Amino acid sequence: MADSVLEVRNLTTRFFTEDGQINAVEAVDFTVDEGEVFGIVGESGSGKSVTALSLIDLVESPGEVVDGQIRYRNADLVEAVGDDHPEAVDGEFVDLMQLPSRIRRSLRGPSFATIFQDPMSSLNPSVTVGKQIAEAVEVQRRATANPRATRSRTQGFGLGKFIVSSVAPGESYVSEQSMERAVELLDLVGIPDPEERAREHPHQFSGGMLQRAMIAQALAGEPDVLIADEPTTALDVTIQAQITDLLRELQEERGMTILLITHNLGVIARMCDQVGVMYAGEIVERGSLTDVFDEPVHPYTKGLLGSIPDVGGAKSRLEPIEGNVPSLRDEEMGDRCYFADRCPKAMDDCVAEHPAERPADPGTADHAVRCVLADTEYDESKALDSAEPDGEEVTDE
Amino acid sequence: MSLARFLVKRSLQGVFVIWGVVTVVFALRFIAPGSPENVLLPPDVDEETRRQVAAELGLNEPIHIQYLDYIAALLRGDMGNSLVTRTPVADRVFSTVPATIELAVAATVVAVVIAIPLGVVSATRRNQPADYGATLFSLLGISTPNFWLGLMLILFVAVPFDVFPTSTRPVGLLEVGERTLAGNLDGAAAGLENWLLHITLPAIALGTYFTALITRLTRSGMLEELGTDYVRAARAKGLPETLVRYSHALRNTLIPIITVVGLQLGTLIGGAVITEAVFDWPGLGTLVIDSINARDWPIVQGSLIVIATGFVLLNIVVDALYTYVNPQVSFD
Amino acid sequence: MIRSLLAWLASRVMSPRTLRNLKAEFRRSTLPKIGLVVLVIVLVTAVFAPFLAPHPPKDQDLENSTQPPLGFSSKSVEEVEVQDNGSVVFDDEGNILTENQTVYENASLSHPMGTDANGRDLLSRVIYGSRTSMLVGILGTLLAAVVGVSVGLTAGYFGDRVDDVLMRAADIMLAFPSLVLAIALVGVFQNSDIHTYDLPDPFVWAATHDTIPNVLIPRATHVAQMPETTTFPVTVTLVVALVNWVWFARVARGEALSLRSEEFVKAAKAVGAKDRNIIFRHILPNAITPIIVLGTIQVAAIILLESALSFLGFSGTSLSWGFDINAGQEFLSSAWWISTMPGLAIVVTVIALNLLGDWLRDALDPDIGGEGGV
């Protein structure tokens, strides 16, 4: 059993907008072990992307991470911040939430690399692909060579240096070695003619190629954790398979830890070791791939699994989940289970209070569910009255 | 298509446009009430002399002959003679062009140097006092007529402080260059100082509109770029914020600004004409206005052709620059 | 009442969603409200000038010339003859003795903005100047819009040769910087008969004739003294429209080009609708929003252009802000208000228009970039 490299506890991110407070991520807990692939699956609006952004401190206003711990195991980091921020250190772990933002920024790249959903919009259209990858290489190089500078306010490259770099060609941020390494990385991810391609701009690449280039860019940082936010969603189906294979290959070769975020259960099934199911900003079920896929407890998980067209199997009808994703606005969320309105097995207890996370089966620590069904059997008699929006009882005629 | 072919193609288009310009300018004279010979002659001169003068000026030929003659002369570089001074138009026009170019360039430099940093600061400190100040300034800047601004500058800066001259003629940069080449470095330095003092207020008056415009565009462009996915991805890969802002966001902001600047060059040239009138700057604008009032049409025509031609060339340069800088657009 | 008229107009040319965006944006920010209020004030001033101006703007009052505005006083040094009990004193050489005496000119309530070199009340001149600016600004923009949109829609819709020809013409127009061309054209035509046209002022006419009893007209005797006609600078308006139609043409052409391949246009054509109908009923309403935004900005640009032309003396009317700015040039240090006040009027009006234009642009279509030029 590998050690955990990332332990997220009680992560809560809220958006304070003009229209009210939006609870995007509520009390999210999960643990990612080293070298494994942890998948977060959910519909759009479930909060999975915001979770990823919260980890790397890229939640933009009016959003804010208001609570939680992001415990990251990294001996070098412990050593580096131990003196100045002892409150953040706990044994081998550092709680990133307690570090100043400039230090958290320095972790992007060398510790956490991210690939986003749409490669075409995630790269600067006016800069060559090679140069952009070389920038990532350079980030890593400078972080290793001069970690203190990287953790400073200007991250080792302030306005003064920039002005110098724009007039003196020798002083530019990107060096020749970084460019060479960029070409190597392009080769690594399977892009033919990498030297040529490095000199081209993003719009000259196809979608699949560009996603490979993004992966190359992520690898440049030699990260501990690769966060992949919907890496295949914007791609054609055939290309999706290629990218998934590539990611798995790289992960096996390097023992890289991956946090994979997607709404595509097929991708989860192909790649992940552990899974977390998100709904309305919470993790409603989590566990190993087999636990969650073979023995789901939460009705939402069951619904998700039941709504996949099973090409090989004998299912006759798709079973979609009724209803829509609930509002995440604070005033509209109550102290109840957020799935209750759509749940085929909702009971009175479900609207009485917000369900806490509990083991799916007594005795199993690793498969947890946020649902009363983990402890109690479904009792039809206590079922929620259906379909009367104002709660009137269905009267017998 | 390569840069060379692009330039050739646009030059051909430009030639067509210039031909159109020449034709329009030529036609202008015929719409103008009052015949040219009357400009030169006192009203009580007899018919005979009048006809003689008209014949001298070639005004009795049929229109198409005059037109062809005109074009032929232009190709030779001959724009006719001034009705007032009887000297070649080309000489007078080209002698004033450098002064106008100096003013226009100075105003543009002032604008770019001030506006881009101002716009960036405004965008990165959004809704803070610096932003409000910059936004207020740009609103005022695009709403103020430059001639009035020039007068206000004279009133509140030149007159009270007595540093900037208001009535003497400036030393031109060409003159400064000549002095330098002749080894007269003291004279050159004095000339340069004289030139700088003379050009400051007019450049500010002329450049303010441009500055305000570019500030607004830079601000809105930066705000837009800073919200894009690629900026978020650049931050996610750990790139220092300085590079994110200036090497990525600002670069993409400036690209479309080139186009807008190109579109506004016409305003700049027009503004230069008026600014010259306010500050008594000896450029092409002053020449045009004086000539219109004196009904010296050959000079007006010549000036228009020169201004339009210069403008066409400038637009070709701006287009080429934009295409060169924007990798998504190629030279076809 | 004006609001509901505008609302009705707006509803005819825009989709409901756009209208809603407009209202929401307007309610949210204060700046466009200020702009609208200021603009309404300027318009009201222009229309009701005879009622609002304290003095007839052309009346000279040489005794009170170059009076400073309220709150200021000016002093100048004059040579005065030395007097001894009412008679003049001679010096040793037999010349009249003079001494330097400081003379104070004080502002008076009857001339709140002061007077110009000929004693004409500046506030009245500024008020009447708004007429010129509004007339030229609005009519010039309308003319430019009508011509430009027609040309642009035609070019964009029919494409190919038509487009080529029209756009070549536009290119030639654009080869001249607008102000330069305007100066040249106006300069050429400034002595022709159509340079200006005197529009009769209905209010003054009503006050000086008995058709409408004076009881119905407020301040009737006062109004009766105001100028009977307003000089409308025809050439300037035509030239200004001529110089600016191209901006409208470009926008309209762009819209037509992108809209003509839309499904609903193809459908209309398939049904056999005439081109003219298609353009007016289908393409124009969809293209109208950027045109409106451009229009607002153009009014501002044209007001600036007109003031520049007046400043240079080309506009043919002396009741113009630009004219007074020029007239005040020689008195810049001694009677600074003559040039400053009309200029402030321009700045305020153009700011208001720009605020409105910004609001329209943000609410209607955030993608519109670039600005029409002067």
PDB file of C-alpha atoms in Angstrom, chain C residues 44-267:
ATOM      1  CA  VAL C  44     -33.203  71.080 -24.100  1.00  0.00           C
ATOM      2  CA  THR C  45     -30.842  74.026 -24.069  1.00  0.00           C
ATOM      3  CA  ALA C  46     -30.420  73.832 -27.797  1.00  0.00           C
ATOM      4  CA  VAL C  47     -34.117  73.623 -28.523  1.00  0.00           C
ATOM      5  CA  PHE C  48     -35.276  76.200 -26.025  1.00  0.00           C
ATOM      6  CA  ALA C  49     -32.355  78.547 -26.449  1.00  0.00           C
ATOM      7  CA  PRO C  50     -34.428  81.690 -26.845  1.00  0.00           C
ATOM      8  CA  PHE C  51     -36.049  81.067 -23.497  1.00  0.00           C
ATOM      9  CA  LEU C  52     -32.909  80.241 -21.633  1.00  0.00           C
ATOM     10  CA  ALA C  53     -30.402  82.714 -22.944  1.00  0.00           C
ATOM     11  CA  PRO C  54     -30.187  85.773 -20.706  1.00  0.00           C
ATOM     12  CA  HIS C  55     -29.321  88.112 -23.564  1.00  0.00           C
ATOM     13  CA  PRO C  56     -29.563  88.045 -27.315  1.00  0.00           C
ATOM     14  CA  PRO C  57     -26.281  86.417 -28.266  1.00  0.00           C
ATOM     15  CA  LYS C  58     -25.386  88.863 -30.947  1.00  0.00           C
ATOM     16  CA  ASP C  59     -26.108  92.028 -29.080  1.00  0.00           C
ATOM     17  CA  GLN C  60     -23.008  94.017 -28.536  1.00  0.00           C
ATOM     18  CA  ASP C  61     -22.534  96.046 -25.450  1.00  0.00           C
ATOM     19  CA  LEU C  62     -19.209  97.690 -25.820  1.00  0.00           C
ATOM     20  CA  GLU C  63     -19.286  99.319 -22.455  1.00  0.00           C
ATOM     21  CA  ASN C  64     -19.314  95.958 -20.789  1.00  0.00           C
ATOM     22  CA  SER C  65     -16.845  94.218 -23.001  1.00  0.00           C
ATOM     23  CA  THR C  66     -14.533  91.541 -21.645  1.00  0.00           C
ATOM     24  CA  GLN C  67     -16.272  91.184 -18.364  1.00  0.00           C
ATOM     25  CA  PRO C  68     -15.136  88.226 -16.332  1.00  0.00           C
ATOM     26  CA  PRO C  69     -17.488  85.478 -15.261  1.00  0.00           C
ATOM     27  CA  LEU C  70     -19.101  85.233 -11.859  1.00  0.00           C
ATOM     28  CA  GLY C  71     -16.662  84.792  -9.077  1.00  0.00           C
ATOM     29  CA  PHE C  72     -13.783  86.253 -10.964  1.00  0.00           C
ATOM     30  CA  SER C  73     -12.657  89.721 -11.529  1.00  0.00           C
ATOM     31  CA  SER C  74     -10.031  90.920 -13.840  1.00  0.00           C
ATOM     32  CA  LYS C  75      -7.780  93.810 -13.536  1.00  0.00           C
ATOM     33  CA  SER C  76      -5.804  95.561 -16.114  1.00  0.00           C
ATOM     34  CA  VAL C  77      -3.532  98.457 -16.116  1.00  0.00           C
ATOM     35  CA  GLU C  78      -4.552 101.415 -18.135  1.00  0.00           C
ATOM     36  CA  GLU C  79      -3.022 104.652 -18.910  1.00  0.00           C
ATOM     37  CA  VAL C  80      -5.234 107.353 -17.581  1.00  0.00           C
ATOM     38  CA  GLU C  81      -4.969 111.036 -17.864  1.00  0.00           C
ATOM     39  CA  VAL C  82      -4.087 112.718 -14.626  1.00  0.00           C
ATOM     40  CA  GLN C  83      -6.795 115.089 -13.635  1.00  0.00           C
ATOM     41  CA  ASP C  84      -6.642 118.069 -11.414  1.00  0.00           C
ATOM     42  CA  ASN C  85     -10.069 119.224 -10.429  1.00  0.00           C
ATOM     43  CA  GLY C  86     -11.543 118.094 -13.652  1.00  0.00           C
ATOM     44  CA  SER C  87      -8.972 119.558 -15.982  1.00  0.00           C
ATOM     45  CA  VAL C  88      -6.092 117.956 -17.634  1.00  0.00           C
ATOM     46  CA  VAL C  89      -2.535 118.396 -16.397  1.00  0.00           C
ATOM     47  CA  PHE C  90       0.388 119.059 -18.665  1.00  0.00           C
ATOM     48  CA  ASP C  91       3.964 118.052 -18.064  1.00  0.00           C
ATOM     49  CA  ASP C  92       7.069 120.096 -18.739  1.00  0.00           C
ATOM     50  CA  GLU C  93       7.147 119.388 -22.425  1.00  0.00           C
ATOM     51  CA  GLY C  94       3.576 120.282 -22.987  1.00  0.00           C
ATOM     52  CA  ASN C  95       2.270 116.712 -23.257  1.00  0.00           C
ATOM     53  CA  ILE C  96      -0.742 115.501 -21.394  1.00  0.00           C
ATOM     54  CA  LEU C  97       0.393 113.773 -18.236  1.00  0.00           C
ATOM     55  CA  THR C  98      -0.706 110.208 -17.819  1.00  0.00           C
ATOM     56  CA  GLU C  99      -0.246 107.691 -15.130  1.00  0.00           C
ATOM     57  CA  ASN C 100      -0.837 104.019 -14.830  1.00  0.00           C
ATOM     58  CA  GLN C 101      -3.939 103.090 -12.976  1.00  0.00           C
ATOM     59  CA  THR C 102      -5.233  99.673 -12.240  1.00  0.00           C
ATOM     60  CA  VAL C 103      -8.764  99.250 -13.402  1.00  0.00           C
ATOM     61  CA  TYR C 104     -10.920  96.595 -11.908  1.00  0.00           C
ATOM     62  CA  GLU C 105     -13.570  94.876 -13.872  1.00  0.00           C
ATOM     63  CA  ASN C 106     -16.050  93.038 -11.817  1.00  0.00           C
ATOM     64  CA  ALA C 107     -18.362  90.350 -12.793  1.00  0.00           C
ATOM     65  CA  SER C 108     -22.010  91.112 -12.857  1.00  0.00           C
ATOM     66  CA  LEU C 109     -24.971  88.871 -12.417  1.00  0.00           C
ATOM     67  CA  SER C 110     -26.383  89.790 -15.747  1.00  0.00           C
ATOM     68  CA  HIS C 111     -23.408  88.186 -17.428  1.00  0.00           C
ATOM     69  CA  PRO C 112     -22.724  85.050 -15.424  1.00  0.00           C
ATOM     70  CA  MET C 113     -20.147  83.760 -17.834  1.00  0.00           C
ATOM     71  CA  GLY C 114     -18.763  87.117 -18.673  1.00  0.00           C
ATOM     72  CA  THR C 115     -18.690  88.832 -22.007  1.00  0.00           C
ATOM     73  CA  ASP C 116     -16.506  88.705 -25.031  1.00  0.00           C
ATOM     74  CA  ALA C 117     -14.473  91.424 -26.672  1.00  0.00           C
ATOM     75  CA  ASN C 118     -17.557  93.040 -28.116  1.00  0.00           C
ATOM     76  CA  GLY C 119     -19.574  92.871 -24.965  1.00  0.00           C
ATOM     77  CA  ARG C 120     -21.722  90.008 -26.081  1.00  0.00           C
ATOM     78  CA  ASP C 121     -22.930  87.811 -23.281  1.00  0.00           C
ATOM     79  CA  LEU C 122     -20.933  84.622 -23.259  1.00  0.00           C
ATOM     80  CA  LEU C 123     -23.527  82.434 -21.595  1.00  0.00           C
ATOM     81  CA  SER C 124     -26.045  83.254 -24.290  1.00  0.00           C
ATOM     82  CA  ARG C 125     -23.483  82.527 -26.938  1.00  0.00           C
ATOM     83  CA  VAL C 126     -22.673  79.205 -25.371  1.00  0.00           C
ATOM     84  CA  ILE C 127     -26.372  78.386 -25.165  1.00  0.00           C
ATOM     85  CA  TYR C 128     -26.902  79.226 -28.798  1.00  0.00           C
ATOM     86  CA  GLY C 129     -23.737  77.422 -29.704  1.00  0.00           C
ATOM     87  CA  SER C 130     -25.320  74.228 -28.488  1.00  0.00           C
ATOM     88  CA  ARG C 131     -27.832  74.602 -31.300  1.00  0.00           C
ATOM     89  CA  THR C 132     -25.153  74.520 -33.919  1.00  0.00           C
ATOM     90  CA  SER C 133     -23.434  71.554 -32.342  1.00  0.00           C
ATOM     91  CA  MET C 134     -26.625  69.591 -31.919  1.00  0.00           C
ATOM     92  CA  LEU C 135     -27.890  70.401 -35.400  1.00  0.00           C
ATOM     93  CA  VAL C 136     -24.698  69.484 -37.132  1.00  0.00           C
ATOM     94  CA  GLY C 137     -24.007  66.570 -34.833  1.00  0.00           C
ATOM     95  CA  ILE C 138     -27.363  64.895 -35.099  1.00  0.00           C
ATOM     96  CA  LEU C 139     -28.203  65.711 -38.708  1.00  0.00           C
ATOM     97  CA  GLY C 140     -24.693  64.995 -39.849  1.00  0.00           C
ATOM     98  CA  THR C 141     -24.685  61.631 -38.124  1.00  0.00           C
ATOM     99  CA  LEU C 142     -28.113  60.750 -39.477  1.00  0.00           C
ATOM    100  CA  LEU C 143     -27.052  61.600 -42.978  1.00  0.00           C
ATOM    101  CA  ALA C 144     -23.800  59.686 -42.642  1.00  0.00           C
ATOM    102  CA  ALA C 145     -25.687  56.752 -41.177  1.00  0.00           C
ATOM    103  CA  VAL C 146     -28.317  56.649 -43.887  1.00  0.00           C
ATOM    104  CA  VAL C 147     -25.789  56.858 -46.665  1.00  0.00           C
ATOM    105  CA  GLY C 148     -23.258  54.622 -45.007  1.00  0.00           C
ATOM    106  CA  VAL C 149     -25.639  51.902 -43.939  1.00  0.00           C
ATOM    107  CA  SER C 150     -27.266  51.815 -47.373  1.00  0.00           C
ATOM    108  CA  VAL C 151     -23.955  51.504 -49.113  1.00  0.00           C
ATOM    109  CA  GLY C 152     -22.628  49.023 -46.619  1.00  0.00           C
ATOM    110  CA  LEU C 153     -25.637  46.762 -46.627  1.00  0.00           C
ATOM    111  CA  THR C 154     -25.703  46.771 -50.403  1.00  0.00           C
ATOM    112  CA  ALA C 155     -22.033  45.987 -50.649  1.00  0.00           C
ATOM    113  CA  GLY C 156     -22.180  43.250 -48.058  1.00  0.00           C
ATOM    114  CA  TYR C 157     -25.362  41.658 -49.250  1.00  0.00           C
ATOM    115  CA  PHE C 158     -24.694  41.554 -52.968  1.00  0.00           C
ATOM    116  CA  GLY C 159     -20.999  41.038 -52.649  1.00  0.00           C
ATOM    117  CA  ASP C 160     -18.582  40.535 -55.520  1.00  0.00           C
ATOM    118  CA  ARG C 161     -18.473  43.345 -58.067  1.00  0.00           C
ATOM    119  CA  VAL C 162     -20.848  45.620 -56.229  1.00  0.00           C
ATOM    120  CA  ASP C 163     -18.861  45.168 -53.085  1.00  0.00           C
ATOM    121  CA  ASP C 164     -15.603  45.776 -54.870  1.00  0.00           C
ATOM    122  CA  VAL C 165     -16.708  48.984 -56.508  1.00  0.00           C
ATOM    123  CA  LEU C 166     -18.274  50.409 -53.408  1.00  0.00           C
ATOM    124  CA  MET C 167     -15.370  49.523 -51.209  1.00  0.00           C
ATOM    125  CA  ARG C 168     -12.892  51.006 -53.626  1.00  0.00           C
ATOM    126  CA  ALA C 169     -14.813  54.245 -53.422  1.00  0.00           C
ATOM    127  CA  ALA C 170     -14.677  53.974 -49.664  1.00  0.00           C
ATOM    128  CA  ASP C 171     -10.956  53.359 -49.779  1.00  0.00           C
ATOM    129  CA  ILE C 172     -10.435  56.523 -51.716  1.00  0.00           C
ATOM    130  CA  MET C 173     -12.532  58.420 -49.208  1.00  0.00           C
ATOM    131  CA  LEU C 174     -10.512  56.922 -46.414  1.00  0.00           C
ATOM    132  CA  ALA C 175      -7.252  57.878 -48.024  1.00  0.00           C
ATOM    133  CA  PHE C 176      -7.852  61.401 -46.830  1.00  0.00           C
ATOM    134  CA  PRO C 177      -7.598  62.012 -43.144  1.00  0.00           C
ATOM    135  CA  SER C 178     -11.106  63.151 -42.299  1.00  0.00           C
ATOM    136  CA  LEU C 179     -10.322  66.535 -40.892  1.00  0.00           C
ATOM    137  CA  VAL C 180      -8.045  67.427 -43.755  1.00  0.00           C
ATOM    138  CA  LEU C 181     -10.646  66.466 -46.307  1.00  0.00           C
ATOM    139  CA  ALA C 182     -13.321  68.310 -44.394  1.00  0.00           C
ATOM    140  CA  ILE C 183     -11.220  71.436 -44.271  1.00  0.00           C
ATOM    141  CA  ALA C 184     -10.496  71.257 -47.961  1.00  0.00           C
ATOM    142  CA  LEU C 185     -14.092  70.649 -48.953  1.00  0.00           C
ATOM    143  CA  VAL C 186     -15.525  73.287 -46.706  1.00  0.00           C
ATOM    144  CA  GLY C 187     -12.799  75.669 -47.735  1.00  0.00           C
ATOM    145  CA  VAL C 188     -13.670  75.140 -51.334  1.00  0.00           C
ATOM    146  CA  PHE C 189     -17.368  75.661 -50.802  1.00  0.00           C
ATOM    147  CA  GLN C 190     -17.333  78.310 -48.162  1.00  0.00           C
ATOM    148  CA  ASN C 191     -18.242  81.063 -50.538  1.00  0.00           C
ATOM    149  CA  SER C 192     -20.973  79.263 -52.319  1.00  0.00           C
ATOM    150  CA  ASP C 193     -24.601  80.044 -51.793  1.00  0.00           C
ATOM    151  CA  ILE C 194     -25.493  76.892 -49.989  1.00  0.00           C
ATOM    152  CA  HIS C 195     -22.872  77.351 -47.358  1.00  0.00           C
ATOM    153  CA  THR C 196     -25.439  78.241 -44.787  1.00  0.00           C
ATOM    154  CA  TYR C 197     -29.158  78.350 -44.542  1.00  0.00           C
ATOM    155  CA  ASP C 198     -31.097  80.463 -42.156  1.00  0.00           C
ATOM    156  CA  LEU C 199     -33.627  78.433 -40.280  1.00  0.00           C
ATOM    157  CA  PRO C 200     -36.403  80.474 -38.761  1.00  0.00           C
ATOM    158  CA  ASP C 201     -36.735  80.054 -35.034  1.00  0.00           C
ATOM    159  CA  PRO C 202     -40.341  79.092 -34.308  1.00  0.00           C
ATOM    160  CA  PHE C 203     -40.338  80.416 -30.793  1.00  0.00           C
ATOM    161  CA  VAL C 204     -39.065  83.819 -31.755  1.00  0.00           C
ATOM    162  CA  TRP C 205     -41.426  83.933 -34.675  1.00  0.00           C
ATOM    163  CA  ALA C 206     -44.332  83.124 -32.459  1.00  0.00           C
ATOM    164  CA  ALA C 207     -43.286  85.781 -30.003  1.00  0.00           C
ATOM    165  CA  THR C 208     -42.951  88.480 -32.617  1.00  0.00           C
ATOM    166  CA  HIS C 209     -46.139  87.698 -34.476  1.00  0.00           C
ATOM    167  CA  ASP C 210     -49.573  87.713 -33.078  1.00  0.00           C
ATOM    168  CA  THR C 211     -50.772  84.364 -34.311  1.00  0.00           C
ATOM    169  CA  ILE C 212     -50.205  82.855 -30.900  1.00  0.00           C
ATOM    170  CA  PRO C 213     -51.135  85.117 -28.067  1.00  0.00           C
ATOM    171  CA  ASN C 214     -48.127  86.124 -26.065  1.00  0.00           C
ATOM    172  CA  VAL C 215     -49.769  84.917 -22.943  1.00  0.00           C
ATOM    173  CA  LEU C 216     -49.019  81.343 -23.970  1.00  0.00           C
ATOM    174  CA  ILE C 217     -45.348  82.010 -24.439  1.00  0.00           C
ATOM    175  CA  PRO C 218     -43.263  82.348 -21.304  1.00  0.00           C
ATOM    176  CA  ARG C 219     -40.990  85.369 -21.274  1.00  0.00           C
ATOM    177  CA  ALA C 220     -42.506  86.458 -24.565  1.00  0.00           C
ATOM    178  CA  THR C 221     -40.968  89.919 -24.684  1.00  0.00           C
ATOM    179  CA  HIS C 222     -37.611  88.470 -23.901  1.00  0.00           C
ATOM    180  CA  VAL C 223     -37.917  85.833 -26.586  1.00  0.00           C
ATOM    181  CA  ALA C 224     -39.017  88.418 -29.103  1.00  0.00           C
ATOM    182  CA  GLN C 225     -35.610  90.023 -28.897  1.00  0.00           C
ATOM    183  CA  MET C 226     -33.734  86.872 -29.746  1.00  0.00           C
ATOM    184  CA  PRO C 227     -32.364  86.219 -33.230  1.00  0.00           C
ATOM    185  CA  GLU C 228     -35.139  85.346 -35.623  1.00  0.00           C
ATOM    186  CA  THR C 229     -33.183  82.769 -37.496  1.00  0.00           C
ATOM    187  CA  THR C 230     -30.647  80.147 -36.661  1.00  0.00           C
ATOM    188  CA  THR C 231     -27.834  79.793 -39.123  1.00  0.00           C
ATOM    189  CA  PHE C 232     -27.600  76.198 -40.146  1.00  0.00           C
ATOM    190  CA  PRO C 233     -24.195  75.361 -41.622  1.00  0.00           C
ATOM    191  CA  VAL C 234     -25.237  73.309 -44.596  1.00  0.00           C
ATOM    192  CA  THR C 235     -21.863  72.751 -46.165  1.00  0.00           C
ATOM    193  CA  VAL C 236     -20.339  71.724 -42.904  1.00  0.00           C
ATOM    194  CA  THR C 237     -23.094  69.216 -42.253  1.00  0.00           C
ATOM    195  CA  LEU C 238     -22.838  67.761 -45.737  1.00  0.00           C
ATOM    196  CA  VAL C 239     -19.079  67.577 -45.575  1.00  0.00           C
ATOM    197  CA  VAL C 240     -19.085  66.026 -42.152  1.00  0.00           C
ATOM    198  CA  ALA C 241     -21.496  63.366 -43.326  1.00  0.00           C
ATOM    199  CA  LEU C 242     -19.442  62.840 -46.451  1.00  0.00           C
ATOM    200  CA  VAL C 243     -16.330  62.309 -44.430  1.00  0.00           C
ATOM    201  CA  ASN C 244     -17.884  59.925 -41.921  1.00  0.00           C
ATOM    202  CA  TRP C 245     -20.273  57.695 -43.849  1.00  0.00           C
ATOM    203  CA  VAL C 246     -17.519  55.196 -44.414  1.00  0.00           C
ATOM    204  CA  TRP C 247     -17.497  54.058 -40.789  1.00  0.00           C
ATOM    205  CA  PHE C 248     -21.159  53.175 -41.005  1.00  0.00           C
ATOM    206  CA  ALA C 249     -20.625  51.483 -44.325  1.00  0.00           C
ATOM    207  CA  ARG C 250     -17.938  49.257 -42.895  1.00  0.00           C
ATOM    208  CA  VAL C 251     -20.006  48.150 -39.964  1.00  0.00           C
ATOM    209  CA  ALA C 252     -23.105  47.603 -42.070  1.00  0.00           C
ATOM    210  CA  ARG C 253     -21.137  45.713 -44.665  1.00  0.00           C
ATOM    211  CA  GLY C 254     -19.596  43.456 -42.054  1.00  0.00           C
ATOM    212  CA  GLU C 255     -22.967  42.649 -40.627  1.00  0.00           C
ATOM    213  CA  ALA C 256     -24.514  42.040 -44.018  1.00  0.00           C
ATOM    214  CA  LEU C 257     -21.669  39.769 -45.012  1.00  0.00           C
ATOM    215  CA  SER C 258     -22.023  37.634 -41.972  1.00  0.00           C
ATOM    216  CA  LEU C 259     -25.784  37.615 -41.980  1.00  0.00           C
ATOM    217  CA  ARG C 260     -26.377  36.823 -45.607  1.00  0.00           C
ATOM    218  CA  SER C 261     -25.262  33.254 -45.158  1.00  0.00           C
ATOM    219  CA  GLU C 262     -27.560  32.731 -42.209  1.00  0.00           C
ATOM    220  CA  GLU C 263     -30.372  30.286 -42.530  1.00  0.00           C
ATOM    221  CA  PHE C 264     -33.196  32.747 -42.275  1.00  0.00           C
ATOM    222  CA  VAL C 265     -31.905  34.769 -45.169  1.00  0.00           C
ATOM    223  CA  LYS C 266     -31.565  31.685 -47.324  1.00  0.00           C
ATOM    224  CA  ALA C 267     -35.066  30.737 -46.353  1.00  0.00           C
TER     225      ALA C 267
END
